[in-house]
CSV table of C-alpha atoms in Angstrom, one decimal:
chain,number,residue,atom,x,y,z
W,1,MET,CA,0.2,0.0,-0.3
W,2,ALA,CA,1.3,3.5,-0.5
W,3,TYR,CA,0.9,5.9,1.7
W,4,ASP,CA,1.4,9.7,1.7
W,5,TYR,CA,4.1,10.3,4.3
W,6,ASP,CA,6.9,7.7,5.4
W,7,ILE,CA,6.4,9.8,9.2
W,8,ILE,CA,3.4,11.9,10.5
W,9,CYS,CA,4.3,13.7,14.0
W,10,ILE,CA,0.7,14.7,15.5
W,11,GLY,CA,2.1,17.5,17.8
W,12,MET,CA,5.5,19.6,17.3
W,13,GLY,CA,6.5,19.9,20.9
W,14,PRO,CA,9.8,18.5,21.8
W,15,ALA,CA,9.0,15.0,21.1
W,16,GLY,CA,7.6,15.7,17.8
W,17,MET,CA,10.3,17.9,16.8
W,18,ALA,CA,13.2,15.7,17.5
W,19,VAL,CA,11.1,12.7,15.2
W,20,ALA,CA,10.4,15.0,12.4
W,21,ALA,CA,13.9,16.8,12.3
W,22,MET,CA,15.7,13.3,12.5
W,23,ALA,CA,13.4,11.4,10.3
W,24,ALA,CA,13.6,14.3,7.1
W,25,SER,CA,17.7,14.0,7.9
W,26,MET,CA,17.5,10.6,6.8
W,27,GLY,CA,15.5,11.2,3.6
W,28,LEU,CA,12.1,10.1,4.9
W,29,LYS,CA,9.3,11.7,4.0
W,30,VAL,CA,7.5,13.9,7.1
W,31,CYS,CA,4.4,15.7,7.4
W,32,GLY,CA,4.3,17.4,11.2
W,33,ILE,CA,0.8,18.8,12.3
W,34,GLU,CA,0.8,21.6,15.3
W,35,ARG,CA,-2.9,23.1,16.3
W,36,HIS,CA,-1.2,26.1,18.0
W,37,LYS,CA,2.7,26.8,18.0
W,38,ILE,CA,5.9,24.9,17.0
W,39,GLY,CA,7.7,23.9,20.1
W,40,GLY,CA,4.7,23.1,22.0
W,41,GLU,CA,4.4,23.5,25.8
W,42,CYS,CA,7.9,23.7,26.5
W,43,MET,CA,9.1,26.5,24.3
W,44,ASN,CA,6.0,28.6,24.5
W,45,VAL,CA,4.8,27.9,28.4
W,46,GLY,CA,6.9,25.9,29.7
W,47,CYS,CA,10.6,25.2,30.4
W,48,ILE,CA,12.2,28.7,27.7
W,49,PRO,CA,9.8,31.1,29.5
W,50,SER,CA,9.8,29.8,33.1
W,51,LYS,CA,13.8,29.8,33.2
W,52,SER,CA,13.9,33.1,31.4
W,53,LEU,CA,11.8,34.4,34.4
W,54,LEU,CA,13.5,32.6,36.9
W,55,LYS,CA,16.7,33.9,35.7
W,56,MET,CA,15.4,38.0,35.8
W,57,ALA,CA,14.1,36.9,39.3
W,58,GLN,CA,17.7,35.6,40.0
W,59,ARG,CA,19.3,39.1,39.2
W,60,ARG,CA,16.3,41.1,40.8
W,61,HIS,CA,17.2,39.2,44.2
W,62,THR,CA,20.8,40.1,43.8
W,63,ALA,CA,20.3,43.8,43.1
W,64,ALA,CA,17.9,43.7,46.1
W,65,ARG,CA,20.7,42.2,48.2
W,66,LEU,CA,23.2,44.8,47.6
W,67,LEU,CA,21.1,47.9,47.8
W,68,GLU,CA,19.1,47.0,51.0
W,69,GLN,CA,21.6,49.1,52.9
W,70,ILE,CA,21.0,52.2,50.6
W,71,GLU,CA,18.6,54.6,51.1
W,72,GLY,CA,15.3,54.6,48.7
W,73,SER,CA,16.1,51.2,47.4
W,74,GLU,CA,12.8,50.3,47.3
W,75,ALA,CA,11.9,52.6,44.6
W,76,ILE,CA,14.4,52.0,42.5
W,77,LEU,CA,13.6,48.2,42.5
W,78,ALA,CA,9.7,48.8,42.1
W,79,ALA,CA,10.7,51.5,39.2
W,80,LEU,CA,12.2,48.0,37.6
W,81,PRO,CA,10.7,47.1,33.9
W,82,SER,CA,7.5,44.1,34.2
W,83,PRO,CA,9.8,41.4,33.4
W,84,PHE,CA,6.8,39.4,31.6
W,85,GLU,CA,7.5,41.6,28.2
W,86,ARG,CA,10.8,40.6,28.4
W,87,VAL,CA,10.0,36.7,28.6
W,88,ARG,CA,7.8,36.9,25.6
W,89,LYS,CA,10.2,38.8,23.5
W,90,HIS,CA,12.8,36.0,24.7
W,91,VAL,CA,10.1,33.5,23.4
W,92,ASP,CA,9.6,34.7,20.3
W,93,PHE,CA,13.5,34.9,19.4
W,94,ILE,CA,13.9,31.5,20.5
W,95,GLY,CA,11.4,30.5,18.3
W,96,GLU,CA,12.3,32.2,15.5
W,97,ASN,CA,16.0,31.4,15.7
W,98,LYS,CA,16.4,28.0,17.2
W,99,THR,CA,14.2,26.2,15.0
W,100,MET,CA,15.1,27.9,11.7
W,101,GLY,CA,16.1,25.7,9.1
W,102,MET,CA,15.0,22.8,11.3
W,103,PHE,CA,11.9,21.6,9.4
W,104,ASP,CA,12.7,23.0,5.9
W,105,LYS,CA,12.5,19.2,4.6
W,106,VAL,CA,8.8,19.0,6.6
W,107,ASP,CA,5.3,19.4,5.2
W,108,LEU,CA,4.3,21.1,8.6
W,109,VAL,CA,0.8,21.7,9.1
W,110,VAL,CA,0.2,24.5,11.8
W,111,GLY,CA,-2.9,26.4,13.1
W,112,GLN,CA,-5.3,24.5,10.8
W,113,GLY,CA,-7.0,22.1,14.0
W,114,ALA,CA,-6.7,19.4,15.8
W,115,ALA,CA,-5.6,16.0,13.9
W,116,ARG,CA,-7.8,12.8,14.9
W,117,PHE,CA,-7.8,9.4,13.3
W,118,THR,CA,-9.8,8.0,10.7
W,119,GLY,CA,-8.4,4.6,10.4
W,120,ARG,CA,-5.3,2.8,11.3
W,121,ARG,CA,-3.0,4.7,9.3
W,122,GLN,CA,-4.9,7.5,8.6
W,123,VAL,CA,-5.5,11.2,10.2
W,124,THR,CA,-7.6,14.1,9.3
W,125,VAL,CA,-6.7,17.6,9.8
W,126,GLY,CA,-9.2,20.5,9.4
W,127,GLU,CA,-10.3,19.3,5.4
W,128,ARG,CA,-7.2,17.4,4.5
W,129,THR,CA,-6.8,13.5,5.1
W,130,ILE,CA,-3.4,11.8,5.2
W,131,SER,CA,-2.1,8.3,5.6
W,132,GLY,CA,1.4,7.5,6.8
W,133,ARG,CA,3.5,4.4,7.1
W,134,ARG,CA,4.3,5.4,11.0
W,135,ILE,CA,2.2,7.9,13.0
W,136,PHE,CA,3.8,9.1,16.1
W,137,ILE,CA,1.7,10.9,18.9
W,138,CYS,CA,3.3,13.7,20.4
W,139,THR,CA,0.4,15.5,22.0
W,140,GLY,CA,1.8,16.1,25.5
W,141,THR,CA,-0.2,17.1,28.8
W,142,ARG,CA,-2.2,20.4,29.5
W,143,PRO,CA,-2.4,21.6,33.4
W,144,MET,CA,-5.2,20.1,35.4
W,145,LEU,CA,-7.8,22.1,36.8
W,146,PRO,CA,-8.8,20.5,40.5
W,147,PRO,CA,-12.9,20.7,41.1
W,148,ILE,CA,-12.7,23.6,43.8
W,149,SER,CA,-15.8,25.5,44.1
W,150,GLY,CA,-15.2,29.3,42.8
W,151,LEU,CA,-12.0,28.2,41.1
W,152,ALA,CA,-12.5,28.7,38.1
W,153,GLU,CA,-14.4,31.9,38.8
W,154,ALA,CA,-11.1,33.4,40.2
W,155,ASP,CA,-9.3,33.4,36.7
W,156,PRO,CA,-6.7,31.3,38.4
W,157,LEU,CA,-2.9,31.1,36.6
W,158,THR,CA,-1.4,28.3,35.1
W,159,ASN,CA,1.9,27.9,33.4
W,160,GLU,CA,-0.2,28.4,30.3
W,161,SER,CA,-1.4,31.7,31.3
W,162,MET,CA,1.2,33.0,34.0
W,163,PHE,CA,3.4,34.5,31.2
W,164,SER,CA,0.9,36.7,29.7
W,165,LEU,CA,0.9,39.1,32.8
W,166,ASN,CA,1.7,42.8,32.7
W,167,ALA,CA,2.8,43.2,36.2
W,168,VAL,CA,3.9,41.0,38.8
W,169,PRO,CA,1.1,40.7,41.2
W,170,PRO,CA,1.4,41.8,45.2
W,171,SER,CA,0.6,38.8,46.4
W,172,LEU,CA,0.4,34.8,45.1
W,173,VAL,CA,-1.4,31.9,46.5
W,174,VAL,CA,0.4,28.6,44.7
W,175,LEU,CA,-1.4,25.3,44.7
W,176,GLY,CA,1.2,22.4,44.5
W,177,GLY,CA,4.4,21.0,45.2
W,178,GLY,CA,5.7,20.2,42.2
W,179,ALA,CA,8.8,21.6,40.3
W,180,ILE,CA,6.6,24.3,38.6
W,181,ALA,CA,4.8,25.1,41.9
W,182,VAL,CA,8.1,26.0,43.6
W,183,GLU,CA,10.2,27.2,40.8
W,184,MET,CA,7.5,30.1,40.5
W,185,ALA,CA,6.6,30.4,43.9
W,186,GLN,CA,10.3,31.2,44.4
W,187,ALA,CA,10.6,33.8,41.3
W,188,PHE,CA,7.4,35.4,41.8
W,189,ALA,CA,8.5,36.3,45.7
W,190,ARG,CA,11.8,37.6,44.6
W,191,LEU,CA,10.0,39.7,41.9
W,192,GLY,CA,8.1,41.2,44.6
W,193,SER,CA,4.8,39.1,45.4
W,194,ALA,CA,3.9,38.1,48.5
W,195,VAL,CA,4.0,34.3,48.0
W,196,SER,CA,1.8,31.6,49.9
W,197,ILE,CA,2.6,27.5,48.9
W,198,ILE,CA,-0.1,25.5,49.8
W,199,ILE,CA,0.5,21.8,49.9
W,200,ARG,CA,-1.8,18.2,50.8
W,201,GLY,CA,1.6,16.4,52.1
W,202,GLU,CA,3.8,16.8,54.5
W,203,ARG,CA,6.5,18.5,52.6
W,204,LEU,CA,7.6,19.8,48.7
W,205,MET,CA,7.9,17.2,46.2
W,206,ARG,CA,7.6,14.2,48.5
W,207,ARG,CA,7.4,11.8,46.1
W,208,VAL,CA,10.1,12.1,44.2
W,209,VAL,CA,12.6,14.0,46.6
W,210,ALA,CA,14.8,12.8,49.2
W,211,LYS,CA,13.2,14.5,52.6
W,212,GLU,CA,16.9,15.9,53.3
W,213,ALA,CA,17.1,17.8,49.8
W,214,THR,CA,13.7,19.3,50.7
W,215,ASP,CA,14.6,20.6,54.1
W,216,VAL,CA,17.1,22.8,52.8
W,217,LEU,CA,15.2,24.0,49.8
W,218,GLU,CA,12.0,24.8,52.2
W,219,GLN,CA,14.2,26.6,54.8
W,220,CYS,CA,15.8,28.8,51.6
W,221,LEU,CA,12.3,29.1,50.5
W,222,GLU,CA,11.1,30.8,53.8
W,223,SER,CA,13.8,32.4,54.5
W,224,GLU,CA,13.1,34.2,51.4
W,225,GLY,CA,9.1,35.2,52.8
W,226,ILE,CA,7.6,32.6,51.2
W,227,THR,CA,5.1,31.0,53.7
W,228,ILE,CA,4.6,26.9,53.2
W,229,ARG,CA,1.2,25.6,54.4
W,230,ARG,CA,1.4,22.2,55.1
W,231,ASN,CA,-1.4,19.1,55.2
W,232,THR,CA,-3.1,21.9,53.7
W,233,GLU,CA,-6.1,22.0,50.9
W,234,VAL,CA,-8.5,24.6,49.8
W,235,ASN,CA,-12.7,23.9,50.0
W,236,CYS,CA,-13.6,26.6,47.9
W,237,VAL,CA,-12.5,30.0,46.6
W,238,GLU,CA,-14.6,33.4,47.0
W,239,THR,CA,-13.7,36.3,44.5
W,240,ASP,CA,-14.4,39.6,45.4
W,241,PRO,CA,-16.1,42.3,43.0
W,242,GLU,CA,-12.5,44.2,42.8
W,243,GLY,CA,-11.0,41.0,42.0
W,244,GLY,CA,-9.8,39.7,45.0
W,245,HIS,CA,-9.6,36.5,46.2
W,246,ARG,CA,-10.7,34.8,49.5
W,247,LEU,CA,-9.5,31.2,50.2
W,248,HIS,CA,-11.2,29.3,52.7
W,249,LEU,CA,-8.5,26.2,53.6
W,250,SER,CA,-9.1,22.8,55.7
W,251,ASN,CA,-7.8,23.9,58.6
W,252,ASP,CA,-10.3,26.4,58.9
W,253,GLU,CA,-8.0,29.3,58.2
W,254,VAL,CA,-8.9,32.4,55.2
W,255,ILE,CA,-6.4,33.6,53.1
W,256,SER,CA,-6.6,36.5,50.6
W,257,SER,CA,-4.6,36.9,47.6
W,258,SER,CA,-4.6,38.9,44.2
W,259,ARG,CA,-4.4,36.2,42.1
W,260,ILE,CA,-3.7,32.2,42.3
W,261,LEU,CA,-1.6,29.8,40.5
W,262,VAL,CA,-2.6,26.4,40.1
W,263,ALA,CA,0.2,23.9,39.8
W,264,LEU,CA,-1.6,20.3,40.8
W,265,GLY,CA,-0.6,18.1,38.1
W,266,ARG,CA,-0.9,17.2,34.6
W,267,GLU,CA,-4.0,15.9,32.6
W,268,PHE,CA,-3.1,14.2,28.9
W,269,ASN,CA,-4.4,15.8,26.1
W,270,LEU,CA,-6.7,12.6,24.4
W,271,GLN,CA,-9.6,14.5,23.8
W,272,GLY,CA,-10.7,14.4,20.1
W,273,LEU,CA,-7.8,12.5,19.1
W,274,GLY,CA,-10.1,9.6,17.7
W,275,LEU,CA,-7.5,6.8,19.1
W,276,GLU,CA,-10.3,4.0,18.8
W,277,GLU,CA,-10.5,4.6,15.2
W,278,ALA,CA,-7.0,3.7,14.8
W,279,ALA,CA,-7.4,0.7,17.8
W,280,VAL,CA,-5.3,2.5,20.0
W,281,ARG,CA,-5.7,1.9,23.9
W,282,TYR,CA,-5.3,4.2,26.3
W,283,ASP,CA,-5.8,5.4,29.9
W,284,ALA,CA,-7.1,8.7,30.9
W,285,LYS,CA,-4.9,8.7,34.3
W,286,GLY,CA,-1.5,7.1,32.8
W,287,GLY,CA,-1.6,8.1,29.1
W,288,ILE,CA,-1.5,5.8,25.8
W,289,VAL,CA,-0.3,2.3,26.9
W,290,VAL,CA,3.1,1.6,24.8
W,291,ASP,CA,5.1,-1.6,24.9
W,292,ARG,CA,9.2,-1.0,25.9
W,293,TYR,CA,9.5,0.3,22.2
W,294,LEU,CA,6.8,3.0,22.5
W,295,ARG,CA,4.6,1.2,20.1
W,296,THR,CA,0.7,1.5,21.1
W,297,SER,CA,-1.9,-1.5,20.5
W,298,ASN,CA,-1.6,-0.4,16.9
W,299,LYS,CA,2.1,-0.9,16.1
W,300,ALA,CA,2.3,1.3,13.2
W,301,ILE,CA,1.6,4.2,15.8
W,302,LEU,CA,3.9,5.4,18.6
W,303,ALA,CA,3.2,7.7,21.8
W,304,VAL,CA,6.2,9.6,22.5
W,305,GLY,CA,7.0,12.1,25.4
W,306,ASP,CA,4.4,13.3,27.8
W,307,ILE,CA,1.5,11.8,26.5
W,308,ASN,CA,2.8,7.8,27.5
W,309,GLY,CA,3.3,9.1,31.3
W,310,PHE,CA,6.6,7.7,31.4
W,311,ALA,CA,8.8,10.4,31.9
W,312,GLN,CA,7.0,13.9,31.6
W,313,PHE,CA,10.4,16.2,31.1
W,314,SER,CA,11.6,17.8,27.7
W,315,HIS,CA,14.8,16.3,27.4
W,316,ALA,CA,13.1,12.6,28.0
W,317,ALA,CA,10.9,13.5,25.1
W,318,MET,CA,13.0,14.4,22.9
W,319,HIS,CA,15.1,11.5,23.8
W,320,GLN,CA,12.1,9.1,23.7
W,321,GLY,CA,11.1,10.5,20.0
W,322,MET,CA,14.4,9.4,18.3
W,323,ILE,CA,14.8,6.2,20.2
W,324,ALA,CA,11.4,5.4,19.2
W,325,LEU,CA,12.1,6.7,15.1
W,326,MET,CA,15.4,4.3,15.3
W,327,ASN,CA,13.8,1.5,16.9
W,328,CYS,CA,11.1,2.0,13.2
W,329,MET,CA,14.4,1.9,11.0
W,330,LEU,CA,16.7,-1.1,13.2
W,331,PRO,CA,16.2,-4.7,12.9
W,332,TRP,CA,14.9,-6.1,16.3
W,333,PRO,CA,17.8,-7.4,17.8
W,334,MET,CA,19.3,-3.6,17.8
W,335,ARG,CA,16.0,-2.4,19.1
W,336,ARG,CA,16.7,-0.3,22.5
W,337,ASP,CA,14.3,-0.8,25.0
W,338,TYR,CA,13.1,2.2,26.6
W,339,ARG,CA,12.3,1.2,30.1
W,340,ARG,CA,15.8,0.5,30.8
W,341,PHE,CA,17.0,4.7,30.8
W,342,VAL,CA,17.0,6.5,33.8
W,343,VAL,CA,16.0,10.0,33.2
W,344,PRO,CA,17.9,12.8,35.2
W,345,TRP,CA,16.3,15.9,36.1
W,346,THR,CA,16.8,19.4,37.5
W,347,MET,CA,14.4,21.6,39.5
W,348,PHE,CA,15.9,25.3,38.7
W,349,THR,CA,15.0,26.8,42.2
W,350,GLN,CA,18.3,28.3,44.7
W,351,PRO,CA,19.2,26.1,45.8
W,352,GLN,CA,19.1,24.0,43.0
W,353,VAL,CA,17.4,20.4,43.6
W,354,SER,CA,18.7,17.7,40.8
W,355,HIS,CA,17.2,13.7,41.1
W,356,VAL,CA,18.2,10.6,39.3
W,357,GLY,CA,16.2,7.2,39.2
W,358,PRO,CA,13.5,6.4,41.9
W,359,SER,CA,13.3,8.0,45.3
W,360,GLU,CA,12.7,6.2,48.4
W,361,GLU,CA,8.9,6.3,48.6
W,362,GLN,CA,9.0,5.1,44.6
W,363,LEU,CA,10.8,2.3,46.0
W,364,ARG,CA,8.7,1.4,49.4
W,365,GLU,CA,5.7,2.1,46.9
W,366,ARG,CA,7.3,-0.7,44.4
W,367,ARG,CA,7.7,-2.7,47.4
W,368,ILE,CA,11.5,-2.8,46.9
W,369,LYS,CA,14.1,-3.4,49.6
W,370,PHE,CA,17.0,-0.8,49.3
W,371,GLY,CA,19.4,1.1,52.1
W,372,SER,CA,20.1,4.8,52.1
W,373,SER,CA,22.5,7.2,53.1
W,374,ALA,CA,22.8,10.5,53.2
W,375,GLU,CA,25.8,13.1,52.8
W,376,SER,CA,26.5,16.8,52.8
W,377,VAL,CA,28.0,17.7,50.1
W,378,GLY,CA,30.3,20.0,52.1
W,379,GLN,CA,31.4,16.7,54.2
W,380,ILE,CA,32.7,15.2,50.8
W,381,ARG,CA,36.3,14.9,50.2
């Protein structure tokens, strides 16, 4: 059977970009489909803008420390321009220059709507229907909004909307204790917001980071004026006519904030894909089901990046894309089992927190026996 393309990529974030660019460089006929902007979550509302904002927050924090003994320093800091316009310019620059020439040999379908399967190897986008020998699903995830009464009416920020701000809010409540929540809590605090973090557990990053590391991080955050409310949930949110918000907490406390940032996890972008038409199995909680070679239940279709729930990091998505494509090209004995790769990651707070492999909490959940020890870096010689 003749196909319109050798490779079709649905979603052109880090995973899709890696697959499309690599496949095109191998001389394959490639189509890349993106309903929004090339670069996906990472480039437009994730890694790139967040690290840009963190850098500017770090510089303002350093300036504040240098100026703290100078009379009138508060006025100097208040006169600094808003960081968000610069973040947006940085994102535009990266988008225009980073990908220049990368997809010259890729047939891009951008901004023409979402793709959906209309057959086992057939995809429809807009009014166009195409077929592919191999189809890669790289649609990623989106922020999850919990069903808290009054939260939606409070126009909460997420990573998809916070970089559209024009000014730093006077106060910010952050819901969640993961990497996005903690990085942005420190950034906004250093930019001048009064920040509170609300977490359901007893400490930040409980499942994935050792207690010794989070203890140090929490001490640093609190020393910068960030309040951490542990073992607490939000029961409901009330919004004032003036735009302020009151959060009623599970410990009967009521706190006020000008804005709310929700960073309570992600949900998979599965809606509208028509996976049933392609005989692709999926789980709303776990993403698209894949085997060790990142193939779905339809072996002509692969799911790479956040959408398979394996390791939700941009660098992991790119690596998955390259491995999955090579597995399509190589004979069986040379194919790589992606489950054997260990993914390192870093949270870009100050101090930074890096991690590799399963945490103690995850090992306990898997009932794997282990030993542990902790050493201060200052004691290592």
